[in-house]
Amino acid sequence: MLENLTAQPADKILALMAAYRADPRDTKVDLGVGVYKDASGNTPVMRAVKEAERRIVADQSTKAYTGLAGDPAFGDAMIDLLLGDTIARDRIAAVATPGGTGAIRQALELIKMAAPDATVWLSDPTWPNHPSIIKYLGMASKTYRYFDTDTRNVDFDAMMADLGGVAAGDVVLLHGCCHNPTGANLTLEQWDKVIALLQAKSATPFIDIAYQGFGDGLDADAAATRKVVAAFDECLVAASCSKNFGIYRERTGILMAVSKTADMQPLTQQTLQFLNRQNYSFPPDHGARVVTTILTDPDLRADWEAELEETRNGMLALRKQLADELRRLSNSDRFDFLADHRGMFSQLGTTPEMVEKLRADHGIYMVGDSRMNIAGLNEKTVPILAKAIIDAGI
Ligand code: LMR
């Protein structure tokens, strides 16, 4: 049987992670996978996470199953964090999932059940695992243009023109904040226009939000998602706790499905639980319990928010340092976009050949589409990267 297998395409981001590990140069710089690193290159366990884990280990008296949706307290805490009181809680069905990717996968499975003929629209570019999972599930997808490689900003006219082709019942996947891979984001006024267009098209929005708190702050980063949730009868929201709680390997995420009315919520909830049961039965609990412990304890929450702010401001400072250094070296403002982008990533907007040159000549690792993880830099490596970019003739 196994001889019938054919090799599957390698994930570009994970392949880069392996190549970086294998590079013996001690001057190498990892701007690949989207994992936060502090100035010493470590991915620390956040203080509040450590403390929540201590409490859980001390107090937990059972490891018995929770429920198919996970601990309901996790759902409540995450809905509060992301949506606040934007809409009535009784319209929202929610299940814990293994990471944000698990939430995306379950959302797509739900779409397949509820609207098998729907086309899922993706930004071009997007996180490579979006089209990969969609293809794996045999679902139809189309892309809408998103990024202007000249200005390195959102190509809003092109985006709206392409979304003009959305058919009634189609699903449009939007990054809630901190667009991955570009770092370029819609303004709230542009979100209003996208919402109006998708309403006119009778489309269903599907928000993927994996970086709440990494852009402009916890509430500011949730603002677009809240606008969407408030505007539509139905929508899907996949959220990840990997980055903002730094609990990558705990696989902690949530899928929220908003129904038009509270009467429709139980069927949606039951379906999401059924999908969890089919795919992995009960979702992992540890990370979700850590998140719930932090969000429901005022002191732990304040400490988590403070550390998240330090992380966010650190990335903003690195963005500014890099833009300033490139301004100085290039005698131009053509890299100022780096300071305007938000989140962990910026797309440099150069060719795969240049990306390869940076890797071969300077040991600088970024994804082939020139996505850089800003958190992979520190004050000392920013000038090295800036010089390499100019030396390469980018
Ligand atoms: C990324 O985009 O680098 C992260 O979301 C990690 C991943 O799983 O690809």
Tab-separated table of C-alpha atoms and ligand atoms in Angstrom:
chain	number	residue	atom	x	y	z
A	1	MET	CA	0.000	0.000	0.000
A	2	LEU	CA	2.567	2.546	1.060
A	3	GLU	CA	4.474	2.142	-2.195
A	4	ASN	CA	1.568	3.932	-3.875
A	5	LEU	CA	2.356	7.182	-2.111
A	6	THR	CA	3.814	10.073	-4.043
A	7	ALA	CA	5.909	12.770	-2.405
A	8	GLN	CA	3.855	15.750	-1.247
A	9	PRO	CA	5.042	19.290	-1.846
A	10	ALA	CA	7.203	20.609	0.993
A	11	ASP	CA	5.829	23.582	2.922
A	12	LYS	CA	8.034	26.523	1.920
A	13	ILE	CA	8.204	27.996	5.399
A	14	LEU	CA	9.003	24.724	7.144
A	15	ALA	CA	11.606	23.785	4.479
A	16	LEU	CA	13.329	27.108	5.135
A	17	MET	CA	13.348	26.382	8.873
A	18	ALA	CA	15.224	23.128	8.184
A	19	ALA	CA	17.698	24.807	5.795
A	20	TYR	CA	18.479	27.474	8.404
A	21	ARG	CA	19.136	24.839	11.069
A	22	ALA	CA	21.535	23.013	8.733
A	23	ASP	CA	23.569	26.158	7.869
A	24	PRO	CA	26.836	26.058	9.870
A	25	ARG	CA	27.574	29.823	9.588
A	26	ASP	CA	27.414	31.534	12.973
A	27	THR	CA	26.580	34.858	11.300
A	28	LYS	CA	23.318	33.470	9.848
A	29	VAL	CA	20.108	35.441	10.441
A	30	ASP	CA	16.720	33.685	10.588
A	31	LEU	CA	13.903	35.813	9.191
A	32	GLY	CA	11.876	32.747	8.171
A	33	VAL	CA	9.165	31.060	10.221
A	34	GLY	CA	6.735	33.322	12.092
A	35	VAL	CA	7.988	32.779	15.617
A	36	TYR	CA	8.755	35.723	17.899
A	37	LYS	CA	12.338	36.048	19.083
A	38	ASP	CA	13.732	38.444	21.652
A	39	ALA	CA	17.003	40.391	21.266
A	40	SER	CA	19.029	37.297	22.212
A	41	GLY	CA	17.258	35.133	19.647
A	42	ASN	CA	15.173	33.231	22.200
A	43	THR	CA	11.464	32.558	22.026
A	44	PRO	CA	10.672	33.051	25.703
A	45	VAL	CA	7.804	31.551	27.658
A	46	MET	CA	5.815	34.622	28.690
A	47	ARG	CA	5.781	35.423	32.405
A	48	ALA	CA	2.015	35.062	32.737
A	49	VAL	CA	2.133	31.738	30.893
A	50	LYS	CA	4.755	30.394	33.316
A	51	GLU	CA	2.670	31.488	36.282
A	52	ALA	CA	-0.577	30.098	34.827
A	53	GLU	CA	1.185	26.784	34.197
A	54	ARG	CA	2.460	26.704	37.771
A	55	ARG	CA	-1.092	27.202	39.041
A	56	ILE	CA	-2.527	24.592	36.699
A	57	VAL	CA	0.063	21.989	37.700
A	58	ALA	CA	-0.563	22.734	41.375
A	59	ASP	CA	-4.361	22.787	41.224
A	60	GLN	CA	-5.383	20.404	38.448
A	61	SER	CA	-6.954	17.336	39.962
A	62	THR	CA	-7.923	15.457	36.804
A	63	LYS	CA	-6.931	14.970	33.204
A	64	ALA	CA	-10.323	13.570	32.227
A	65	TYR	CA	-11.821	14.737	28.929
A	66	THR	CA	-13.293	18.222	28.773
A	67	GLY	CA	-15.931	18.438	26.021
A	68	LEU	CA	-15.895	18.311	22.240
A	69	ALA	CA	-15.857	22.104	22.143
A	70	GLY	CA	-13.114	22.261	24.756
A	71	ASP	CA	-13.612	24.039	28.072
A	72	PRO	CA	-16.530	26.472	27.600
A	73	ALA	CA	-14.647	29.022	29.734
A	74	PHE	CA	-11.963	29.154	27.018
A	75	GLY	CA	-14.607	29.939	24.387
A	76	ASP	CA	-16.076	32.710	26.537
A	77	ALA	CA	-12.667	34.229	27.322
A	78	MET	CA	-11.559	34.208	23.682
A	79	ILE	CA	-14.858	35.600	22.386
A	80	ASP	CA	-14.505	38.385	24.947
A	81	LEU	CA	-10.875	39.067	23.957
A	82	LEU	CA	-11.562	39.159	20.250
A	83	LEU	CA	-15.124	40.367	19.868
A	84	GLY	CA	-15.895	42.069	23.194
A	85	ASP	CA	-19.632	42.754	23.251
A	86	THR	CA	-19.886	43.426	19.502
A	87	ILE	CA	-22.765	40.957	19.078
A	88	ALA	CA	-24.948	38.813	21.331
A	89	ARG	CA	-23.022	35.817	22.703
A	90	ASP	CA	-25.921	33.493	21.904
A	91	ARG	CA	-25.364	33.905	18.152
A	92	ILE	CA	-21.815	32.564	18.376
A	93	ALA	CA	-20.896	28.881	18.138
A	94	ALA	CA	-17.299	28.162	19.125
A	95	VAL	CA	-14.942	25.216	19.438
A	96	ALA	CA	-11.371	24.987	20.650
A	97	THR	CA	-9.031	23.684	17.950
A	98	PRO	CA	-5.408	22.546	17.693
A	99	GLY	CA	-3.925	25.964	16.885
A	100	GLY	CA	-5.143	28.551	14.419
A	101	THR	CA	-4.472	26.083	11.602
A	102	GLY	CA	-6.912	23.656	13.221
A	103	ALA	CA	-9.516	26.427	13.265
A	104	ILE	CA	-8.933	27.160	9.580
A	105	ARG	CA	-9.208	23.491	8.723
A	106	GLN	CA	-12.453	23.080	10.685
A	107	ALA	CA	-13.883	26.248	9.124
A	108	LEU	CA	-13.162	24.894	5.658
A	109	GLU	CA	-14.746	21.556	6.554
A	110	LEU	CA	-17.817	23.461	7.765
A	111	ILE	CA	-17.975	25.450	4.518
A	112	LYS	CA	-17.694	22.208	2.558
A	113	MET	CA	-20.678	20.772	4.436
A	114	ALA	CA	-22.852	23.887	4.354
A	115	ALA	CA	-21.951	25.300	0.929
A	116	PRO	CA	-20.212	22.645	-1.190
A	117	ASP	CA	-20.338	24.811	-4.300
A	118	ALA	CA	-18.879	27.910	-2.694
A	119	THR	CA	-15.591	29.294	-3.954
A	120	VAL	CA	-13.182	30.415	-1.249
A	121	TRP	CA	-11.418	33.660	-2.161
A	122	LEU	CA	-7.863	34.191	-0.932
A	123	SER	CA	-5.639	37.231	-1.009
A	124	ASP	CA	-2.726	37.042	-3.413
A	125	PRO	CA	-0.371	36.574	-1.664
A	126	THR	CA	-1.542	34.779	1.463
A	127	TRP	CA	-0.183	32.336	4.032
A	128	PRO	CA	0.807	29.322	1.847
A	129	ASN	CA	-1.067	26.853	4.046
A	130	HIS	CA	-4.409	28.486	3.108
A	131	PRO	CA	-4.361	27.352	-0.551
A	132	SER	CA	-2.622	24.133	0.448
A	133	ILE	CA	-5.431	22.994	2.785
A	134	ILE	CA	-8.117	24.159	0.356
A	135	LYS	CA	-6.538	22.135	-2.431
A	136	TYR	CA	-6.159	19.120	-0.153
A	137	LEU	CA	-9.869	19.307	0.682
A	138	GLY	CA	-10.735	19.532	-3.020
A	139	MET	CA	-12.462	22.883	-2.630
A	140	ALA	CA	-12.721	25.599	-5.264
A	141	SER	CA	-10.720	28.761	-4.691
A	142	LYS	CA	-9.903	32.017	-6.431
A	143	THR	CA	-7.553	34.828	-5.554
A	144	TYR	CA	-7.963	38.579	-5.260
A	145	ARG	CA	-4.999	40.878	-5.794
A	146	TYR	CA	-3.823	42.455	-2.557
A	147	PHE	CA	-0.255	43.769	-2.649
A	148	ASP	CA	1.309	46.419	-4.835
A	149	THR	CA	4.947	45.385	-5.262
A	150	ASP	CA	5.917	48.951	-6.248
A	151	THR	CA	4.493	50.810	-3.261
A	152	ARG	CA	4.622	47.733	-0.994
A	153	ASN	CA	1.194	48.790	0.214
A	154	VAL	CA	-2.259	47.288	-0.307
A	155	ASP	CA	-3.370	47.552	-3.927
A	156	PHE	CA	-6.860	48.498	-2.856
A	157	ASP	CA	-8.269	49.276	-6.302
A	158	ALA	CA	-7.128	45.894	-7.612
A	159	MET	CA	-8.501	44.151	-4.519
A	160	MET	CA	-11.931	45.764	-4.940
A	161	ALA	CA	-11.928	45.079	-8.685
A	162	ASP	CA	-11.237	41.373	-8.098
A	163	LEU	CA	-13.731	41.065	-5.253
A	164	GLY	CA	-16.259	42.452	-7.718
A	165	GLY	CA	-16.196	38.932	-9.199
A	166	VAL	CA	-17.373	37.236	-5.985
A	167	ALA	CA	-20.594	35.268	-6.483
A	168	ALA	CA	-23.469	35.027	-3.996
A	169	GLY	CA	-22.631	32.401	-1.377
A	170	ASP	CA	-18.876	32.558	-1.921
A	171	VAL	CA	-16.590	32.807	1.097
A	172	VAL	CA	-13.911	35.497	1.309
A	173	LEU	CA	-10.935	34.858	3.559
A	174	LEU	CA	-9.531	38.055	5.066
A	175	HIS	CA	-6.615	38.494	7.470
A	176	GLY	CA	-8.040	40.241	10.549
A	177	CYS	CA	-4.795	42.163	11.183
A	178	CYS	CA	-1.055	41.945	10.493
A	179	HIS	CA	-1.400	40.463	6.997
A	180	ASN	CA	0.790	37.410	6.449
A	181	PRO	CA	3.044	37.588	4.398
A	182	THR	CA	2.967	41.236	3.348
A	183	GLY	CA	2.617	43.259	6.589
A	184	ALA	CA	0.429	45.684	4.579
A	185	ASN	CA	-3.029	46.213	6.046
A	186	LEU	CA	-6.340	47.804	5.110
A	187	THR	CA	-7.339	51.020	6.862
A	188	LEU	CA	-10.653	50.914	8.734
A	189	GLU	CA	-12.204	53.038	5.957
A	190	GLN	CA	-11.075	50.441	3.425
A	191	TRP	CA	-12.539	47.679	5.599
A	192	ASP	CA	-15.883	49.534	5.443
A	193	LYS	CA	-15.721	49.478	1.654
A	194	VAL	CA	-14.842	45.775	1.545
A	195	ILE	CA	-17.707	45.031	3.934
A	196	ALA	CA	-20.184	47.005	1.799
A	197	LEU	CA	-19.020	45.203	-1.346
A	198	LEU	CA	-19.246	41.736	0.211
A	199	GLN	CA	-22.677	42.541	1.626
A	200	ALA	CA	-23.823	43.617	-1.834
A	201	LYS	CA	-22.467	40.328	-3.202
A	202	SER	CA	-24.132	38.205	-0.456
A	203	ALA	CA	-20.756	36.677	0.359
A	204	THR	CA	-19.683	35.218	3.694
A	205	PRO	CA	-16.551	36.640	5.314
A	206	PHE	CA	-14.065	34.320	6.943
A	207	ILE	CA	-11.504	36.076	9.160
A	208	ASP	CA	-8.168	34.512	10.009
A	209	ILE	CA	-6.591	36.378	12.920
A	210	ALA	CA	-3.302	34.988	14.218
A	211	TYR	CA	-1.502	38.116	15.425
A	212	GLN	CA	-3.923	40.048	17.660
A	213	GLY	CA	-1.751	42.374	19.758
A	214	PHE	CA	1.251	42.338	17.396
A	215	GLY	CA	0.187	45.305	15.248
A	216	ASP	CA	-1.385	48.349	16.913
A	217	GLY	CA	-2.607	46.771	20.180
A	218	LEU	CA	-5.153	44.190	21.307
A	219	ASP	CA	-8.275	46.263	20.661
A	220	ALA	CA	-6.984	48.080	17.583
A	221	ASP	CA	-6.026	44.763	15.995
A	222	ALA	CA	-9.508	43.358	16.680
A	223	ALA	CA	-11.294	46.424	15.267
A	224	ALA	CA	-11.665	45.108	11.715
A	225	THR	CA	-12.882	41.699	12.906
A	226	ARG	CA	-15.453	43.420	15.131
A	227	LYS	CA	-16.649	45.548	12.197
A	228	VAL	CA	-17.118	42.436	10.058
A	229	VAL	CA	-18.874	40.472	12.795
A	230	ALA	CA	-21.212	43.422	13.456
A	231	ALA	CA	-22.044	43.878	9.777
A	232	PHE	CA	-22.911	40.344	8.619
A	233	ASP	CA	-25.646	37.893	9.533
A	234	GLU	CA	-23.132	35.080	9.288
A	235	CYS	CA	-19.357	34.867	9.378
A	236	LEU	CA	-16.484	32.660	10.453
A	237	VAL	CA	-13.515	33.661	12.606
A	238	ALA	CA	-10.413	31.496	13.123
A	239	ALA	CA	-8.114	32.778	15.866
A	240	SER	CA	-4.722	31.587	17.051
A	241	CYS	CA	-3.149	31.925	20.491
A	242	SER	CA	0.253	30.713	19.255
A	243	LYS	CA	1.818	34.124	18.797
A	244	ASN	CA	0.176	36.488	21.260
A	245	PHE	CA	0.529	33.993	24.122
A	246	GLY	CA	3.783	32.525	22.738
A	247	ILE	CA	2.418	28.980	23.132
A	248	TYR	CA	3.180	27.756	19.618
A	249	ARG	CA	3.702	24.082	20.430
A	250	GLU	CA	0.648	23.833	22.692
A	251	ARG	CA	-1.584	24.155	19.599
A	252	THR	CA	-4.213	26.531	20.896
A	253	GLY	CA	-6.819	28.114	18.680
A	254	ILE	CA	-10.541	28.653	18.332
A	255	LEU	CA	-13.111	28.670	15.571
A	256	MET	CA	-16.124	30.947	15.973
A	257	ALA	CA	-19.103	30.673	13.660
A	258	VAL	CA	-21.658	33.451	13.895
A	259	SER	CA	-25.239	32.539	12.998
A	260	LYS	CA	-27.908	34.996	11.935
A	261	THR	CA	-30.064	34.357	14.975
A	262	ALA	CA	-29.703	32.665	18.345
A	263	ASP	CA	-32.120	29.921	17.166
A	264	MET	CA	-29.571	28.800	14.600
A	265	GLN	CA	-26.648	28.676	17.008
A	266	PRO	CA	-27.281	25.174	18.479
A	267	LEU	CA	-27.178	23.481	15.057
A	268	THR	CA	-23.936	25.289	14.198
A	269	GLN	CA	-22.446	24.425	17.583
A	270	GLN	CA	-23.455	20.785	17.246
A	271	THR	CA	-21.929	20.630	13.758
A	272	LEU	CA	-18.637	22.134	14.923
A	273	GLN	CA	-18.484	19.599	17.732
A	274	PHE	CA	-19.241	16.801	15.267
A	275	LEU	CA	-16.355	18.011	13.094
A	276	ASN	CA	-14.028	18.031	16.095
A	277	ARG	CA	-15.107	14.470	16.911
A	278	GLN	CA	-14.443	13.291	13.353
A	279	ASN	CA	-11.027	14.881	13.082
A	280	TYR	CA	-9.430	14.518	16.511
A	281	SER	CA	-12.217	14.096	19.014
A	282	PHE	CA	-11.383	16.389	21.927
A	283	PRO	CA	-9.232	19.459	21.235
A	284	PRO	CA	-6.015	19.888	23.267
A	285	ASP	CA	-6.627	21.460	26.655
A	286	HIS	CA	-3.370	22.628	28.199
A	287	GLY	CA	-2.772	25.762	26.114
A	288	ALA	CA	-6.460	26.670	26.229
A	289	ARG	CA	-6.422	26.350	30.023
A	290	VAL	CA	-3.337	28.568	30.229
A	291	VAL	CA	-5.073	31.209	28.099
A	292	THR	CA	-8.266	31.024	30.162
A	293	THR	CA	-6.316	31.273	33.422
A	294	ILE	CA	-4.537	34.396	32.175
A	295	LEU	CA	-7.567	36.112	30.682
A	296	THR	CA	-9.761	35.576	33.735
A	297	ASP	CA	-7.243	36.642	36.397
A	298	PRO	CA	-6.841	40.458	36.497
A	299	ASP	CA	-3.186	40.390	37.642
A	300	LEU	CA	-2.075	37.725	35.201
A	301	ARG	CA	-3.967	39.447	32.426
A	302	ALA	CA	-2.345	42.806	33.177
A	303	ASP	CA	1.098	41.198	33.181
A	304	TRP	CA	0.396	39.367	29.902
A	305	GLU	CA	-0.849	42.565	28.270
A	306	ALA	CA	2.258	44.431	29.477
A	307	GLU	CA	4.615	41.793	28.083
A	308	LEU	CA	2.692	41.674	24.815
A	309	GLU	CA	3.044	45.462	24.557
A	310	GLU	CA	6.821	45.155	25.117
A	311	THR	CA	6.932	42.583	22.316
A	312	ARG	CA	4.873	44.773	19.988
A	313	ASN	CA	6.876	47.909	20.708
A	314	GLY	CA	10.121	45.976	20.235
A	315	MET	CA	9.016	44.969	16.735
A	316	LEU	CA	7.971	48.541	15.935
A	317	ALA	CA	11.398	49.806	17.074
A	318	LEU	CA	13.123	47.243	14.823
A	319	ARG	CA	10.941	48.313	11.899
A	320	LYS	CA	11.887	51.939	12.447
A	321	GLN	CA	15.584	51.142	12.861
A	322	LEU	CA	15.581	49.117	9.638
A	323	ALA	CA	13.694	51.783	7.657
A	324	ASP	CA	16.036	54.515	8.993
A	325	GLU	CA	19.149	52.511	8.180
A	326	LEU	CA	17.907	51.777	4.647
A	327	ARG	CA	16.973	55.432	4.167
A	328	ARG	CA	20.535	56.374	5.113
A	329	LEU	CA	22.210	53.744	2.947
A	330	SER	CA	19.968	54.179	-0.089
A	331	ASN	CA	19.592	57.945	0.166
A	332	SER	CA	15.922	57.414	-0.582
A	333	ASP	CA	12.597	56.815	1.097
A	334	ARG	CA	11.866	53.675	-0.873
A	335	PHE	CA	12.071	51.421	2.186
A	336	ASP	CA	9.901	53.606	4.430
A	337	PHE	CA	7.078	51.069	3.981
A	338	LEU	CA	8.877	48.854	6.494
A	339	ALA	CA	7.978	51.274	9.271
A	340	ASP	CA	4.357	51.486	8.093
A	341	HIS	CA	3.772	47.742	7.915
A	342	ARG	CA	2.390	46.024	10.992
A	343	GLY	CA	2.777	42.643	12.626
A	344	MET	CA	5.554	40.149	12.457
A	345	PHE	CA	6.117	40.267	8.704
A	346	SER	CA	7.041	42.571	5.875
A	347	GLN	CA	7.331	41.585	2.283
A	348	LEU	CA	10.428	43.221	0.844
A	349	GLY	CA	9.006	42.938	-2.666
A	350	THR	CA	12.051	41.485	-4.376
A	351	THR	CA	12.669	38.455	-6.584
A	352	PRO	CA	13.298	34.853	-5.455
A	353	GLU	CA	16.772	35.211	-7.054
A	354	MET	CA	17.592	38.128	-4.745
A	355	VAL	CA	16.245	36.199	-1.757
A	356	GLU	CA	18.543	33.315	-2.715
A	357	LYS	CA	21.489	35.704	-3.095
A	358	LEU	CA	20.890	37.081	0.417
A	359	ARG	CA	20.894	33.528	1.739
A	360	ALA	CA	23.963	32.340	-0.199
A	361	ASP	CA	26.126	35.458	0.277
A	362	HIS	CA	25.022	36.690	3.702
A	363	GLY	CA	23.314	33.786	5.468
A	364	ILE	CA	20.076	35.797	5.635
A	365	TYR	CA	17.063	33.501	5.495
A	366	MET	CA	13.710	34.864	4.361
A	367	VAL	CA	10.799	33.111	2.625
A	368	GLY	CA	11.199	32.924	-1.194
A	369	ASP	CA	8.462	35.526	-1.723
A	370	SER	CA	10.767	37.928	0.249
A	371	ARG	CA	8.712	37.768	3.466
A	372	MET	CA	10.867	38.755	6.440
A	373	ASN	CA	10.089	37.980	10.055
A	374	ILE	CA	10.915	41.326	11.673
A	375	ALA	CA	11.087	39.651	15.098
A	376	GLY	CA	14.022	37.596	13.808
A	377	LEU	CA	16.127	40.783	13.859
A	378	ASN	CA	17.854	42.587	16.712
A	379	GLU	CA	19.637	45.936	17.005
A	380	LYS	CA	22.907	44.356	15.848
A	381	THR	CA	21.534	42.423	12.857
A	382	VAL	CA	19.437	45.302	11.464
A	383	PRO	CA	22.512	47.096	10.007
A	384	ILE	CA	23.787	43.761	8.612
A	385	LEU	CA	20.464	43.155	6.836
A	386	ALA	CA	20.251	46.742	5.576
A	387	LYS	CA	23.767	46.601	4.124
A	388	ALA	CA	23.081	43.207	2.525
A	389	ILE	CA	19.892	44.551	0.900
A	390	ILE	CA	21.757	47.524	-0.572
A	391	ASP	CA	24.818	45.461	-1.585
A	392	ALA	CA	22.527	42.998	-3.393
A	393	GLY	CA	21.139	45.938	-5.388
A	394	ILE	CA	17.549	45.591	-4.139
B	1	LMR	C1	4.260	31.461	9.614
B	1	LMR	O1	3.540	31.972	8.747
B	1	LMR	O2	5.500	31.437	9.530
B	1	LMR	C2	3.629	30.868	10.822
B	1	LMR	O3	2.246	30.976	10.759
B	1	LMR	C3	4.095	29.499	11.116
B	1	LMR	C4	3.582	28.487	10.151
B	1	LMR	O4	3.014	27.496	10.611
B	1	LMR	O5	3.756	28.646	8.934
